[in-house]
mmCIF file of C-alpha atoms in Angstrom:
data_model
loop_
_atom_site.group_PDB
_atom_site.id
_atom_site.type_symbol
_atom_site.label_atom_id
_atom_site.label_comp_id
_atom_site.label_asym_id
_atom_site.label_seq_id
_atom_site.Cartn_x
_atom_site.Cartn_y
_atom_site.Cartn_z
ATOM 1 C CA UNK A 1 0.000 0.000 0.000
ATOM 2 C CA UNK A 2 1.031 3.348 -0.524
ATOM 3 C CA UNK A 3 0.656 5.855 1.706
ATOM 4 C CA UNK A 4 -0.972 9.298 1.185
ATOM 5 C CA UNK A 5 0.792 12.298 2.221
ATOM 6 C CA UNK A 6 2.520 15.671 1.382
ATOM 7 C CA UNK A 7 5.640 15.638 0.175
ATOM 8 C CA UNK A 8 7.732 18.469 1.128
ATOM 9 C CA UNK A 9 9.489 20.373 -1.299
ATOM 10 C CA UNK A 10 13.322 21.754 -1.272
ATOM 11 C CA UNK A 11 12.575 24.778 0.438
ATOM 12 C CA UNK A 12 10.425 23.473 3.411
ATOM 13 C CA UNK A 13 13.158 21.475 4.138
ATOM 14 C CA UNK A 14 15.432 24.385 4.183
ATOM 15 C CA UNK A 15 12.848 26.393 6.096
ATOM 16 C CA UNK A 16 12.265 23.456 8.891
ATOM 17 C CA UNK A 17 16.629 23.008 8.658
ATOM 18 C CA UNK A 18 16.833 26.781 9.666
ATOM 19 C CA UNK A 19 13.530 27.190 11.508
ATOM 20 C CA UNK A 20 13.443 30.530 10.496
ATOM 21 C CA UNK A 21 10.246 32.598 11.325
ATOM 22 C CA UNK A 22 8.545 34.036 7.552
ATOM 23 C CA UNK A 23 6.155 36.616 8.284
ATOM 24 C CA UNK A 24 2.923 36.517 5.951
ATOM 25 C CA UNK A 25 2.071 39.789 4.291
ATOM 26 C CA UNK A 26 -1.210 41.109 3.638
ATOM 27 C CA UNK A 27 -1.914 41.624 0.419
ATOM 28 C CA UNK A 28 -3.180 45.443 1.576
ATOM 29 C CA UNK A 29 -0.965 46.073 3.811
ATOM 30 C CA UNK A 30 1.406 49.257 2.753
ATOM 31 C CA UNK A 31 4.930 49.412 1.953
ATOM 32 C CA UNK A 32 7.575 51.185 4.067
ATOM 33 C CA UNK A 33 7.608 53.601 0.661
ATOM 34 C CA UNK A 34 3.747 53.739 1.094
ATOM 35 C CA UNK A 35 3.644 55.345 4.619
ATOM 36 C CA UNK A 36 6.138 57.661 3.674
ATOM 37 C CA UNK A 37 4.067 58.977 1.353
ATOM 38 C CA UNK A 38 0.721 58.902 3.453
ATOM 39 C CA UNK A 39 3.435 60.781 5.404
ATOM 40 C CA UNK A 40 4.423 63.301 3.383
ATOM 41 C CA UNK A 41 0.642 63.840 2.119
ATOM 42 C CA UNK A 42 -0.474 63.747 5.599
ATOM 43 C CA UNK A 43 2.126 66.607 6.800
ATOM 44 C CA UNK A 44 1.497 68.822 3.418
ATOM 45 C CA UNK A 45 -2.142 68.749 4.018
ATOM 46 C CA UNK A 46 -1.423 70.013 7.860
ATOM 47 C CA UNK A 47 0.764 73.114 6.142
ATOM 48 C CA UNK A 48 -1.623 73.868 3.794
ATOM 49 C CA UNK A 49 -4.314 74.326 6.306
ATOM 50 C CA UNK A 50 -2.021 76.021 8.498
ATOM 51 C CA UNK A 51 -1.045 78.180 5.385
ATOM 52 C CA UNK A 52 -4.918 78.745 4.672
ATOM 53 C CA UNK A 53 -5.510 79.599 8.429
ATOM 54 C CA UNK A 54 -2.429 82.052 8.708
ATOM 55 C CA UNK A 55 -4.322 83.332 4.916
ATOM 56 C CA UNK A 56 -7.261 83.856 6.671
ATOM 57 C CA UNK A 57 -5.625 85.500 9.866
ATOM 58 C CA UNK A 58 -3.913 87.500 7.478
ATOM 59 C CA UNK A 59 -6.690 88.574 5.681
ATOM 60 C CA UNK A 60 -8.352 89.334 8.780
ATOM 61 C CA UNK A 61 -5.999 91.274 10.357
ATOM 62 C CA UNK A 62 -5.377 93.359 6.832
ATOM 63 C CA UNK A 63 -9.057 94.181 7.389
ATOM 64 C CA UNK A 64 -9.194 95.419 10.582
ATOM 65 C CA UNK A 65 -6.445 97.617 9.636
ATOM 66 C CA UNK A 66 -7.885 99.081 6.422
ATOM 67 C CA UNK A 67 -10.909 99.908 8.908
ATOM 68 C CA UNK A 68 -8.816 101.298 11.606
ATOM 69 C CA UNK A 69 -6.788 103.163 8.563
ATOM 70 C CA UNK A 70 -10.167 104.107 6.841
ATOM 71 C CA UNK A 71 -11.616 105.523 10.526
ATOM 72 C CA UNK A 72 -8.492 106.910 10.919
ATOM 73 C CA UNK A 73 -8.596 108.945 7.713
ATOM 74 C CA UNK A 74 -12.378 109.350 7.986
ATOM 75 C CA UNK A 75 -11.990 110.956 11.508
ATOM 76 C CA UNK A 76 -8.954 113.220 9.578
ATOM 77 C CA UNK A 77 -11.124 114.184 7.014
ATOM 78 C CA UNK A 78 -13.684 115.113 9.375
ATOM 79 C CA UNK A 79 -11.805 117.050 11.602
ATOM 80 C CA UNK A 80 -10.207 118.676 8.606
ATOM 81 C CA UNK A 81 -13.218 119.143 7.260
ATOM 82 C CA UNK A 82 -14.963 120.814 10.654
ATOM 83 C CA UNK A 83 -12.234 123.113 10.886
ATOM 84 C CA UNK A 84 -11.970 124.379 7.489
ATOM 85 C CA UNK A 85 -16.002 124.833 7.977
ATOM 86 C CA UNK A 86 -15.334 126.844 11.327
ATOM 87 C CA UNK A 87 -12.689 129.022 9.662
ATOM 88 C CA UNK A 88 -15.373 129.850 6.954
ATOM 89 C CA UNK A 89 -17.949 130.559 9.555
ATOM 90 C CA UNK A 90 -15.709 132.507 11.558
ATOM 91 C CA UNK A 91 -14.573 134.631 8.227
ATOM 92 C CA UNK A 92 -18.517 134.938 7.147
ATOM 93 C CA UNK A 93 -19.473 136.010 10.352
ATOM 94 C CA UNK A 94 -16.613 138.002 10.500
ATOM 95 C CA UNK A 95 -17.636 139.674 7.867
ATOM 96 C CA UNK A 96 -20.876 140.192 8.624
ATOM 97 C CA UNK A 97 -19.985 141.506 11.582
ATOM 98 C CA UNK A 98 -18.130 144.618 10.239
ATOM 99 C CA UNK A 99 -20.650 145.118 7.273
ATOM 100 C CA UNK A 100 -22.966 145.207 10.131
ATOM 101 C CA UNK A 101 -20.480 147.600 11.555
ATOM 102 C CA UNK A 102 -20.234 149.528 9.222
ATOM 103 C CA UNK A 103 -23.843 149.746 8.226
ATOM 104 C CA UNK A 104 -24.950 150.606 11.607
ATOM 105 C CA UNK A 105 -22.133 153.091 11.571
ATOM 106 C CA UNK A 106 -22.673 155.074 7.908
ATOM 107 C CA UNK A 107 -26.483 154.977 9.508
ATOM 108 C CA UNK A 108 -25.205 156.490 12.710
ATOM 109 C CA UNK A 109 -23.380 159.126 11.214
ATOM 110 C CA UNK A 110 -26.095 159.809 8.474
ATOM 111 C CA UNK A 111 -28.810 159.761 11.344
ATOM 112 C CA UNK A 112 -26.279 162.002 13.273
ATOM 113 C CA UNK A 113 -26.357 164.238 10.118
ATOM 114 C CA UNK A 114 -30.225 164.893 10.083
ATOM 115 C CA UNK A 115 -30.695 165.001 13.527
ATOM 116 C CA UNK A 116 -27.921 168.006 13.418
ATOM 117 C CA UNK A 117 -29.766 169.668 10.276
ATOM 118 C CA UNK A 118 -32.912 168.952 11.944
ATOM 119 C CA UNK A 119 -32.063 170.798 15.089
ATOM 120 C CA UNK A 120 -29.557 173.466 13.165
ATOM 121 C CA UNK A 121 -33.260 174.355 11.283
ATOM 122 C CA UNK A 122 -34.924 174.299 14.515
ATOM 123 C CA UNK A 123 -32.057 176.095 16.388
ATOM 124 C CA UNK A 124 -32.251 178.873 13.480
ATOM 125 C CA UNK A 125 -36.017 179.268 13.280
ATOM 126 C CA UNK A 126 -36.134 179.444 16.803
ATOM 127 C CA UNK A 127 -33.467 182.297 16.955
ATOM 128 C CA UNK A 128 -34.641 184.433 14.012
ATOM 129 C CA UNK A 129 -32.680 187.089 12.639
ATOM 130 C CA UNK A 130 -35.299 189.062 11.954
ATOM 131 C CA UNK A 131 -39.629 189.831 12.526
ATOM 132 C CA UNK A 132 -40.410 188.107 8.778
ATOM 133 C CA UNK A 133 -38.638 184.538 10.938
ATOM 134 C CA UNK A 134 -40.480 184.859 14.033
ATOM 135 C CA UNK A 135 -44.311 183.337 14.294
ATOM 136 C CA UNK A 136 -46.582 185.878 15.906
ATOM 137 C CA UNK A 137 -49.804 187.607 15.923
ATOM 138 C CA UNK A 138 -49.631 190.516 18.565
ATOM 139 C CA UNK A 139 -47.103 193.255 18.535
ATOM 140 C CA UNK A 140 -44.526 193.479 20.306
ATOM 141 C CA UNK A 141 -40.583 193.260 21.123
ATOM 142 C CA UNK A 142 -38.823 189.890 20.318
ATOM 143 C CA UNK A 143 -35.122 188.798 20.420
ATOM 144 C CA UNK A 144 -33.297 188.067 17.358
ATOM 145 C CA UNK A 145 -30.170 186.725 16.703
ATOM 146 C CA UNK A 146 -28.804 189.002 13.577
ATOM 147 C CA UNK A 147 -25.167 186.874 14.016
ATOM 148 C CA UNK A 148 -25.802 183.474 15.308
ATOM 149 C CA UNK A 149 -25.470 182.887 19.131
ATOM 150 C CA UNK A 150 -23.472 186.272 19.222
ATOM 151 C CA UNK A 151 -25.148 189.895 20.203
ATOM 152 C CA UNK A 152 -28.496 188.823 20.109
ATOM 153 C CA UNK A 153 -31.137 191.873 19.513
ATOM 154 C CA UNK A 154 -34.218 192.964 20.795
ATOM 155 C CA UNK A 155 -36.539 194.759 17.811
ATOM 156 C CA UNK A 156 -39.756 195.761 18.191
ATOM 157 C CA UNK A 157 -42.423 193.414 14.957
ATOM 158 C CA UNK A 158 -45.867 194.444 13.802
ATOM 159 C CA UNK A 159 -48.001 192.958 11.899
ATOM 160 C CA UNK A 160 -49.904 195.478 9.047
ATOM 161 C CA UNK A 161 -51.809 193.937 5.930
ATOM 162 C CA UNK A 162 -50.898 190.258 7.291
ATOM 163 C CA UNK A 163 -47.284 191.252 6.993
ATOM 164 C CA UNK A 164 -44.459 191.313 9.679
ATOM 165 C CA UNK A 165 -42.153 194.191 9.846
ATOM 166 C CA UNK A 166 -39.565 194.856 11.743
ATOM 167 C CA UNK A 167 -39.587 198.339 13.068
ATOM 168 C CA UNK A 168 -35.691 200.359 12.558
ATOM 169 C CA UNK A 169 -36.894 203.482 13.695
ATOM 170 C CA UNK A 170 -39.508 204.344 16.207
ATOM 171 C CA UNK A 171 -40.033 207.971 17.405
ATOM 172 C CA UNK A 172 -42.971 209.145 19.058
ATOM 173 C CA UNK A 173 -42.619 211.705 22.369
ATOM 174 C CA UNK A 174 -39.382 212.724 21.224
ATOM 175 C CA UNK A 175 -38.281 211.568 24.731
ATOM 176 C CA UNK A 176 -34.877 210.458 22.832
ATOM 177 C CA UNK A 177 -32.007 212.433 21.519
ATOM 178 C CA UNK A 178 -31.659 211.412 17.495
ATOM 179 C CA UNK A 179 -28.596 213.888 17.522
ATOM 180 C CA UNK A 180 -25.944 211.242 17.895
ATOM 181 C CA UNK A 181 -22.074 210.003 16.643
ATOM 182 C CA UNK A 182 -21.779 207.825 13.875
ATOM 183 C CA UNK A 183 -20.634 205.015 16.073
ATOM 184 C CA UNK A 184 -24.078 205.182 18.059
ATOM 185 C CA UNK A 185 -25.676 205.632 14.700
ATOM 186 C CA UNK A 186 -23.758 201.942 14.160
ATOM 187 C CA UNK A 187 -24.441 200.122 17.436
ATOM 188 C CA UNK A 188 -28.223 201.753 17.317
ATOM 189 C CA UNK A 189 -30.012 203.703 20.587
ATOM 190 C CA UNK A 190 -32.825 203.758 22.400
ATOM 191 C CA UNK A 191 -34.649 200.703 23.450
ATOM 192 C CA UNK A 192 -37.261 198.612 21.569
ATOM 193 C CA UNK A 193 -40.439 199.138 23.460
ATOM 194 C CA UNK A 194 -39.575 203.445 23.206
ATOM 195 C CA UNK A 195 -37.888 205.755 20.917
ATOM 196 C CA UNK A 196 -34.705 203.834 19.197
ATOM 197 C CA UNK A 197 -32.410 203.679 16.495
ATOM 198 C CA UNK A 198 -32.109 199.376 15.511
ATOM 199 C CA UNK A 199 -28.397 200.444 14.356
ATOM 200 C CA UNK A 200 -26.979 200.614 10.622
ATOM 201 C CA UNK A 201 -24.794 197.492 11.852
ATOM 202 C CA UNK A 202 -28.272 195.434 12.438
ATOM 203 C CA UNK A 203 -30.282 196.879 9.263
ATOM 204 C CA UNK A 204 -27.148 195.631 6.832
ATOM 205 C CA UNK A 205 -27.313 192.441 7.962
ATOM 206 C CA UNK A 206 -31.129 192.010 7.789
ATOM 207 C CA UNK A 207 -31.161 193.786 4.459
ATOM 208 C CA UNK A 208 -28.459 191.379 2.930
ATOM 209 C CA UNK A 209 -30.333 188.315 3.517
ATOM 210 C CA UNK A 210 -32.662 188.432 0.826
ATOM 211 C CA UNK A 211 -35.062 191.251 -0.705
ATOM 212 C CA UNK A 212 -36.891 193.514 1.502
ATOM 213 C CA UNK A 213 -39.154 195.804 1.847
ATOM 214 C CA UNK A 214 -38.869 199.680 3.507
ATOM 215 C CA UNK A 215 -42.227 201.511 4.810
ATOM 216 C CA UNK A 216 -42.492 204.921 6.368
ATOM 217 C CA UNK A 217 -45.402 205.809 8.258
ATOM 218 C CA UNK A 218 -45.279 209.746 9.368
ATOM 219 C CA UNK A 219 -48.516 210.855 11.757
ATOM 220 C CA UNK A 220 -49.463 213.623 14.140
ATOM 221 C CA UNK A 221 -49.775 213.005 17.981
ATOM 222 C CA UNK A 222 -50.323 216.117 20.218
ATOM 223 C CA UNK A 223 -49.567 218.456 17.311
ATOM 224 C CA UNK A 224 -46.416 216.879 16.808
ATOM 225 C CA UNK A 225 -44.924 214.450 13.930
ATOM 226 C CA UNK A 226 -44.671 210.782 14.088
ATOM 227 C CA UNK A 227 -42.221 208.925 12.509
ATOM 228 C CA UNK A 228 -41.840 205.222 11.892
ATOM 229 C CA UNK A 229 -39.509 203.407 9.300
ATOM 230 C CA UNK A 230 -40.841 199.944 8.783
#
């Protein structure tokens, strides 16, 4: 009979002579190659999100600063902005101010001006230089001023045929001496409510101030002659 069995072949003998170990490899187990390169690909995936994460960091951070830069030039602008808009207010107002001035000033002085003609016309009506200046309806003496605020006059004005005169010469009771100097003649003599002489002096200036008017008036009184130059 022959017996059934398994013959062993060259290298089972050597491997049962040696009785070395032989590991058994999977069929899908990596190489030492193969790891490296899970590795590699493993450690390049870690930088490249690290990259994308210090990208994104980056990008970050270069926003934050173009805010802070754009606040930064906003809040420039502005206050460059608010104080070129204050130095224009301040110049307008400025200038308002001393047109105002100025106005208020020219209206001053021109206000200044007709209240001084105003009261100049008053002043002057008020101190006539003659009877024809002087409002009134009774005779009667008055003061003039024949030369301003200087030597004022007193003159004696009626009123005849709604006119006013103003009386030079008055003589009457012959109470008054007409035989005088030339000087006295000048100056005048006498006094307003009597007998009088008004003075050459006075009756120049009154008959240089226009065209006027002379009236004599000669009558009797107690048998004697009355004389008046109006």
């Amino acid at each position: 009979m022959y017996e059934l069995g398994h013959q062993k072949t060259e290298n089972e003998h050597i491997y049962d002579l040696c009785d070395l170990p032989v590991e058994h490899k999977r069929k899908d187990e990596p190489t030492k190659v193969g790891r490296n390169n899970i590795l590699v690909i493993e450690r390049m995936k870690i930088c490249l999100a690290a990259v994308i994460v210090s990208f994104v960091l980056f990008c970050i951070a270069l926003s934050v600063l173009i805010v802070v830069i754009k606040t930064r030039n906003e809040a420039k602008i502005k206050q460059q902005m608010t104080a070129r808009f204050n130095t224009m207010e301040n110049l307008i107002n400025k200038s308002f101010v001393e047109k105002e001035a100025k106005i208020k000033q020219q209206m001053t002085a021109r206000f200044n001006t007709m209240e001084n003609l105003i009261n100049k016309s008053f002043v002057e009506k008020a101190r006539s230089k003659e009877c024809a200046d002087i409002d009134f309806i009774q005779d009667g003496i008055f003061l003039v001023y024949p030369n301003g605020e200087n030597n004022p006059k007193h003159v004696y004005c009626v009123m005849q045929d709604n006119k006013k005169w103003t009386v030079i010469q008055r003589r009457f009771d012959f109470s008054v001496n007409f035989t005088k100097t030339w000087n006295e003649y000048k100056e005048g003599f006498g006094v307003a409510s009597g007998e009088h002489w008004l003075g050459n002096e006075y009756i120049h200036v009154i008959s240089t101030n226009g065209r006027h008017r002379a009236r004599f008036i000669l009558e009797k009184n107690w048998q004697r002659k009355v004389c008046r130059i109006l």
